[in-house]
Amino acid sequence: MTETITLPGLIDVHTHLRVPGGEHKEDFRTGTAAALAGGITTILGMPNTSPPLSTPEELAAAREQAAQDILCDVGLFAGASPEMIDQLPACAPQAAALKIYLNDTFGPLRVEDVPTLAACFATWPRHKMIAMHAEKQSVAVGIGLAAAYNRPVHFCHISRREEIELIAQAKAQGLPVTCEVTPHHLFLTEADAARLGPLGDMRPLLGTPSDVAALWEHLDETVDCIATDHAPHTLAEKRSDTPPPGVIGLETSLPLMMTAVQQNRLTLNRLIELMHHNPRRIFNLPEQSDTAVTVALTPNSITNQMVQSKCGWTPFHGTEVLAKVQKVMLRGEVLFEDGRILAKPGSGKLLS
Ligand code: NCD
Ligand code: ZN
């Protein structure tokens, strides 16, 4: 008989659900279906939509759509935008956290001036997290702001040796900083980017073997969360002359991380900290009663055919793993079992 293990409902604090404006890539139903198929029962959605979630009106409209469609629990980020920075406090009641983009990536959201950063840190409620897309020396900007305003900053998708070492240094000084890493930055390198072409292109780019080694070295101490940066784009878009950056990850995160547990690269307890306890604590997310994920410890191949996400492909197509999500129960109801989504739209809760 196949051995199984039971985990709490997992949390992914970095996903792109594409509503409004990108519904051909993903929507609240397909994005949350992908989460359930990956053993994830709470997700936070990013604000780089079209238009972005930078005003109370846009957040309200997205929440109204989400309330009808979501299959698991969802919170939304508000996005900092220099033109609409005065609206931030009014966004806060509807947002799980604030996202600030310091570097170029998909979508128009970007903050490049100190007055806007200062306004974010001065006006965003202290009990809600500020998350940053910060690469290279921008990590130092985020650490400086955490110190200057004496408030927590969470770094998204840290991918480079120099960045994780800087965050380790900041933590050693007692600064209130936390960070996530993605499975693609843990399991793929720039050699895979060359093999995959646009299907291996995302921000931050895949790293060198030394970068990947540094992330694994820091997984027990410095890294706080595994988050996927689930960023669906269609194959047609990826094969176009201007392919957008981003790859999906909700369905493959747990199978990949469980495989690492099987291979003694991290402990099962550490996986549960990285994928449940720490994200819950850092983003102050509610507990889900009667919620459990059953994982079968069995060899399995990841394929494009199994993908629930609307984009229909994964950069891990053809990868062999040692775990398969068998069943997901949320608040006493079985919402996913043996490859089938059983949840009905609206079975998820919207987080404030
Ligand atoms: C993300 C997207 O497509 O929205 N793309 C990516 O390469 N990660 C944007 C982001 O999170 O930077
Ligand atoms: Zn992202």
Coordinates of C-alpha atoms and ligand atoms in Angstrom, one line a residue:
M1 CA 0.0 0.0 0.0
T2 CA 1.2 3.5 -0.8
E3 CA 2.3 5.5 2.3
T4 CA 0.5 8.7 2.8
I5 CA 1.1 11.7 5.1
T6 CA -1.2 14.4 6.3
L7 CA -0.4 18.1 6.3
P8 CA -2.2 21.2 7.3
G9 CA -3.8 23.3 4.6
L10 CA -0.8 25.0 2.9
I11 CA -0.5 28.8 2.2
D12 CA 1.0 30.5 -0.8
V13 CA 1.5 34.2 -0.3
H14 CA 2.5 35.0 -3.9
T15 CA 0.1 34.2 -6.8
H16 CA -1.2 36.1 -9.8
L17 CA -4.9 35.5 -10.4
R18 CA -5.1 37.9 -13.4
V19 CA -8.5 39.5 -12.5
P20 CA -9.2 42.1 -13.9
G21 CA -7.9 42.3 -17.4
G22 CA -6.0 39.0 -17.8
E23 CA -8.9 36.5 -17.5
H24 CA -7.6 34.6 -20.6
K25 CA -4.5 33.6 -18.6
E26 CA -6.3 32.8 -15.3
D27 CA -9.3 33.7 -13.2
F28 CA -10.3 33.3 -9.6
R29 CA -11.9 29.8 -10.2
T30 CA -9.0 28.3 -12.3
G31 CA -6.3 29.9 -10.0
T32 CA -8.0 28.5 -6.9
A33 CA -8.5 25.1 -8.6
A34 CA -4.8 25.0 -9.2
A35 CA -4.2 25.9 -5.6
L36 CA -6.4 23.0 -4.3
A37 CA -4.7 20.6 -6.8
G38 CA -1.4 21.6 -5.2
G39 CA -2.6 21.1 -1.6
I40 CA -2.8 24.8 -1.0
T41 CA -5.9 26.2 0.8
T42 CA -5.0 29.9 1.3
I43 CA -3.5 32.1 -1.4
L44 CA -2.7 35.8 -1.7
G45 CA -3.2 37.4 -5.1
M46 CA -0.9 40.1 -6.5
P47 CA -2.1 43.5 -7.6
N48 CA -0.4 43.8 -11.0
T49 CA -3.6 43.3 -12.9
S50 CA -5.0 45.5 -15.6
P51 CA -6.0 48.0 -14.2
P52 CA -3.9 47.4 -11.1
L53 CA -5.4 46.9 -7.6
S54 CA -4.3 50.4 -6.5
T55 CA -7.6 52.1 -5.6
P56 CA -10.4 51.1 -3.3
E57 CA -12.7 50.8 -6.3
E58 CA -10.5 48.3 -8.2
L59 CA -10.1 46.3 -5.0
A60 CA -13.8 46.2 -4.4
A61 CA -14.6 45.1 -7.9
A62 CA -12.0 42.3 -7.8
R63 CA -13.3 41.2 -4.4
E64 CA -16.8 41.1 -5.7
Q65 CA -15.7 38.8 -8.6
A66 CA -13.6 36.7 -6.2
A67 CA -16.5 36.2 -3.8
Q68 CA -18.4 34.5 -6.5
D69 CA -15.6 32.4 -8.0
I70 CA -13.1 31.2 -5.4
L71 CA -12.7 27.6 -4.4
C72 CA -10.2 28.2 -1.6
D73 CA -9.5 31.1 0.7
V74 CA -8.1 34.2 -1.0
G75 CA -6.7 37.6 0.1
L76 CA -5.6 40.3 -2.3
F77 CA -2.6 42.7 -2.2
A78 CA -3.0 46.4 -2.8
G79 CA -0.3 47.7 -5.2
A80 CA 1.7 50.9 -4.6
S81 CA 1.5 53.3 -7.5
P82 CA 3.1 56.8 -7.4
E83 CA 0.0 58.4 -9.1
M84 CA -2.5 56.9 -6.6
I85 CA -0.4 56.9 -3.4
D86 CA -3.0 59.1 -1.6
Q87 CA -5.5 56.3 -1.9
L88 CA -3.4 53.7 -0.1
P89 CA -5.0 54.1 3.4
A90 CA -8.5 53.7 1.9
C91 CA -7.3 50.5 0.1
A92 CA -6.1 48.9 3.4
P93 CA -9.4 47.6 4.8
Q94 CA -9.8 45.5 1.6
A95 CA -6.3 44.3 1.3
A96 CA -4.3 41.5 3.0
A97 CA -1.1 43.4 2.5
L98 CA 0.7 46.0 0.4
K99 CA 3.0 45.2 -2.6
I100 CA 5.7 47.5 -3.7
Y101 CA 7.6 46.8 -7.0
L102 CA 11.1 48.2 -6.9
N103 CA 12.2 46.4 -10.1
D104 CA 10.9 45.9 -13.6
T105 CA 8.6 43.0 -14.2
F106 CA 5.2 42.2 -15.9
G107 CA 2.7 45.0 -15.6
P108 CA 3.0 48.8 -15.0
L109 CA 3.3 48.9 -11.2
R110 CA 6.7 50.4 -10.2
V111 CA 8.0 52.7 -7.4
E112 CA 11.3 54.4 -8.1
D113 CA 11.2 57.5 -5.9
V114 CA 11.9 57.9 -2.2
P115 CA 8.8 60.2 -1.5
T116 CA 6.5 57.4 -2.7
L117 CA 8.3 54.8 -0.6
A118 CA 8.2 57.1 2.4
A119 CA 4.4 57.6 1.9
C120 CA 3.9 53.9 1.8
F121 CA 5.8 53.3 5.0
A122 CA 4.2 56.3 6.7
T123 CA 0.6 55.6 5.8
W124 CA 0.1 51.9 5.3
P125 CA -1.4 50.5 8.6
R126 CA 1.3 49.0 10.8
H127 CA -0.5 45.8 11.5
K128 CA -0.5 44.9 7.7
M129 CA 2.6 43.6 5.9
I130 CA 4.6 45.5 3.3
A131 CA 5.9 43.0 0.7
M132 CA 8.6 44.1 -1.8
H133 CA 9.7 42.9 -5.2
A134 CA 13.4 43.8 -4.7
E135 CA 16.3 42.4 -6.6
K136 CA 20.1 43.0 -6.2
Q137 CA 20.8 46.3 -4.4
S138 CA 17.0 47.0 -4.1
V139 CA 17.1 44.4 -1.2
A140 CA 19.3 46.9 0.6
V141 CA 16.7 49.7 0.0
G142 CA 14.0 47.4 1.6
I143 CA 16.2 46.6 4.6
G144 CA 17.0 50.3 5.0
L145 CA 13.3 51.2 5.0
A146 CA 12.5 48.4 7.6
A147 CA 15.2 49.9 9.8
A148 CA 14.2 53.5 9.3
Y149 CA 10.5 53.0 9.9
N150 CA 11.0 50.1 12.4
R151 CA 8.4 48.0 10.8
P152 CA 8.3 44.6 9.1
V153 CA 9.2 44.1 5.4
H154 CA 8.7 40.8 3.5
F155 CA 10.9 40.2 0.5
C156 CA 9.3 38.3 -2.4
H157 CA 11.1 35.6 -4.4
I158 CA 14.7 36.0 -3.2
S159 CA 16.8 34.3 -5.8
R160 CA 20.5 35.3 -5.5
R161 CA 23.3 34.4 -3.1
E162 CA 24.1 38.1 -2.5
E163 CA 20.5 38.8 -1.7
I164 CA 19.9 35.9 0.8
E165 CA 23.2 36.7 2.5
L166 CA 22.2 40.3 2.9
I167 CA 18.9 39.3 4.4
A168 CA 20.7 36.9 6.8
Q169 CA 22.9 39.8 7.8
A170 CA 19.9 42.0 8.4
K171 CA 18.2 39.3 10.5
A172 CA 21.4 38.8 12.5
Q173 CA 21.1 42.6 13.4
G174 CA 17.6 41.9 14.6
L175 CA 15.9 43.8 11.8
P176 CA 12.2 42.8 11.2
V177 CA 12.7 41.3 7.7
T178 CA 11.3 38.1 6.3
C179 CA 11.6 36.5 2.8
E180 CA 10.2 33.8 0.5
V181 CA 11.8 31.7 -2.2
T182 CA 10.1 30.0 -5.1
P183 CA 10.4 26.3 -6.0
H184 CA 11.6 27.3 -9.5
H185 CA 14.5 29.2 -8.0
L186 CA 15.3 26.1 -5.9
F187 CA 14.9 23.4 -8.5
L188 CA 16.0 25.2 -11.8
T189 CA 19.1 27.1 -12.9
E190 CA 20.1 29.3 -15.8
A191 CA 20.9 26.1 -17.7
D192 CA 17.2 25.2 -17.5
A193 CA 16.4 28.8 -18.7
A194 CA 18.5 28.1 -21.8
R195 CA 16.7 24.8 -22.4
L196 CA 13.2 26.2 -21.8
G197 CA 13.5 29.5 -23.7
P198 CA 10.6 31.8 -22.9
L199 CA 9.0 29.0 -20.8
G200 CA 11.9 29.4 -18.4
D201 CA 11.8 33.2 -18.3
M202 CA 10.5 34.9 -15.2
R203 CA 11.5 37.8 -12.8
P204 CA 13.8 37.3 -11.1
L205 CA 15.6 35.2 -13.7
L206 CA 16.8 31.7 -12.8
G207 CA 20.1 31.8 -11.0
T208 CA 23.5 30.1 -11.2
P209 CA 24.3 26.9 -9.5
S210 CA 25.9 28.9 -6.7
D211 CA 22.8 31.0 -6.3
V212 CA 20.6 27.9 -6.0
A213 CA 23.1 26.3 -3.5
A214 CA 22.9 29.5 -1.4
L215 CA 19.1 29.3 -1.2
W216 CA 19.3 25.6 -0.1
E217 CA 22.0 26.5 2.5
H218 CA 19.7 29.2 3.9
L219 CA 16.5 27.1 3.8
D220 CA 16.8 26.1 7.5
E221 CA 17.5 29.5 8.9
T222 CA 17.1 32.6 6.7
V223 CA 14.2 31.6 4.4
D224 CA 10.8 32.1 6.0
C225 CA 8.4 30.8 3.3
I226 CA 8.1 28.9 0.1
A227 CA 5.9 30.9 -2.2
T228 CA 5.3 30.1 -5.9
D229 CA 5.0 33.4 -7.7
H230 CA 2.3 31.5 -9.8
A231 CA 2.3 33.7 -12.9
P232 CA 0.3 32.2 -15.7
H233 CA 0.7 33.4 -19.3
T234 CA -0.7 31.5 -22.4
L235 CA 1.6 29.4 -24.6
A236 CA 0.7 31.8 -27.5
E237 CA 1.9 34.7 -25.5
K238 CA 5.1 32.9 -24.5
R239 CA 5.8 32.0 -28.1
S240 CA 5.1 35.5 -29.4
D241 CA 7.8 38.1 -30.3
T242 CA 7.4 39.8 -26.9
P243 CA 7.0 36.9 -24.4
P244 CA 5.9 38.1 -20.9
P245 CA 8.0 36.9 -18.0
G246 CA 6.4 34.4 -15.5
V247 CA 5.7 30.7 -14.9
I248 CA 3.0 28.9 -12.8
G249 CA 3.8 27.0 -9.6
L250 CA 0.7 26.3 -7.5
E251 CA 0.3 22.6 -8.5
T252 CA 4.0 21.7 -8.4
S253 CA 5.2 23.4 -5.3
L254 CA 4.3 20.7 -2.7
P255 CA 5.2 17.7 -4.9
L256 CA 8.7 19.2 -5.5
M257 CA 9.2 20.2 -1.8
M258 CA 8.0 16.8 -0.6
T259 CA 10.4 15.2 -3.0
A260 CA 13.2 17.2 -1.3
V261 CA 11.9 15.9 2.1
Q262 CA 12.1 12.3 0.7
Q263 CA 15.7 13.0 -0.4
N264 CA 16.6 14.4 3.1
R265 CA 17.2 17.9 1.7
L266 CA 14.9 19.3 4.4
T267 CA 12.8 17.9 7.2
L268 CA 9.0 17.4 7.0
N269 CA 8.7 19.8 10.0
R270 CA 10.6 22.5 8.2
L271 CA 8.4 22.1 5.1
I272 CA 5.3 22.7 7.3
E273 CA 7.0 25.8 8.8
L274 CA 7.9 27.1 5.3
M275 CA 4.5 26.4 3.7
H276 CA 2.0 26.8 6.6
H277 CA 3.1 28.2 10.0
N278 CA 5.5 31.0 8.8
P279 CA 3.3 32.5 6.0
R280 CA 0.3 32.4 8.4
R281 CA 2.2 34.2 11.1
I282 CA 4.0 36.8 8.8
F283 CA 0.7 37.8 7.0
N284 CA -1.5 37.3 10.1
L285 CA -3.8 34.8 8.2
P286 CA -6.8 33.1 9.8
E287 CA -6.7 29.4 10.9
Q288 CA -8.8 27.0 8.9
S289 CA -10.6 24.4 11.0
D290 CA -11.0 20.8 9.9
T291 CA -8.6 21.3 7.1
A292 CA -6.0 18.7 5.9
V293 CA -4.0 17.7 2.9
T294 CA -3.3 14.1 2.1
V295 CA -0.1 13.4 0.1
A296 CA 0.7 10.0 -1.3
L297 CA 4.4 9.2 -1.3
T298 CA 4.6 7.7 -4.7
P299 CA 6.6 8.3 -7.9
N300 CA 4.8 10.6 -10.2
S301 CA 5.6 12.6 -13.4
I302 CA 4.6 16.3 -13.6
T303 CA 2.9 16.9 -17.0
N304 CA 1.2 19.7 -18.8
Q305 CA -1.9 17.5 -19.0
M306 CA -2.5 17.5 -15.2
V307 CA -2.5 21.4 -15.1
Q308 CA -5.7 23.0 -13.7
S309 CA -4.3 26.5 -14.4
K310 CA -5.9 28.1 -17.5
C311 CA -2.5 28.5 -19.2
G312 CA -2.2 24.7 -19.5
W313 CA 1.6 24.3 -19.2
T314 CA 4.3 24.1 -16.5
P315 CA 8.1 24.6 -16.7
F316 CA 8.3 21.3 -14.8
H317 CA 6.7 19.2 -17.6
G318 CA 8.4 15.8 -17.6
T319 CA 9.9 16.2 -14.1
E320 CA 9.8 13.1 -11.9
V321 CA 8.7 13.6 -8.3
L322 CA 8.1 11.3 -5.3
A323 CA 4.8 12.8 -4.1
K324 CA 1.3 13.3 -5.3
V325 CA -1.5 15.4 -3.7
Q326 CA -4.3 12.9 -3.1
K327 CA -7.0 14.7 -1.2
V328 CA -7.7 18.2 0.1
M329 CA -10.3 18.9 2.8
L330 CA -11.2 22.5 3.7
R331 CA -13.5 23.2 6.7
G332 CA -14.7 19.5 6.7
E333 CA -15.5 19.3 2.9
V334 CA -13.4 17.3 0.5
L335 CA -12.7 19.8 -2.3
F336 CA -10.1 17.8 -4.3
E337 CA -9.6 14.1 -4.6
D338 CA -7.7 11.8 -7.0
G339 CA -7.1 14.5 -9.6
R340 CA -10.6 15.9 -9.5
I341 CA -11.8 19.3 -8.3
L342 CA -15.0 18.8 -6.2
A343 CA -15.3 22.3 -4.9
K344 CA -18.1 24.6 -6.0
P345 CA -17.5 28.3 -6.8
G346 CA -17.8 30.3 -3.7
S347 CA -16.5 27.6 -1.3
G348 CA -13.5 29.7 -0.5
K349 CA -13.6 32.6 2.0
L350 CA -12.4 36.1 1.0
L351 CA -9.9 37.5 3.5
S352 CA -9.9 41.1 4.5
Ligands
NCD1 C1 4.9 38.1 -12.8 C2 3.7 38.2 -13.6 O1 3.6 37.6 -14.7 O2 2.7 38.8 -13.1 N1 6.0 37.6 -13.6 C3 7.2 37.1 -13.2 O3 8.0 36.9 -14.0 N2 7.4 36.8 -11.9 C4 5.3 39.4 -12.1 C5 6.1 39.3 -10.9 O4 5.8 38.7 -9.9 O5 7.3 39.9 -10.9
ZN2 ZN 4.9 37.7 -8.7

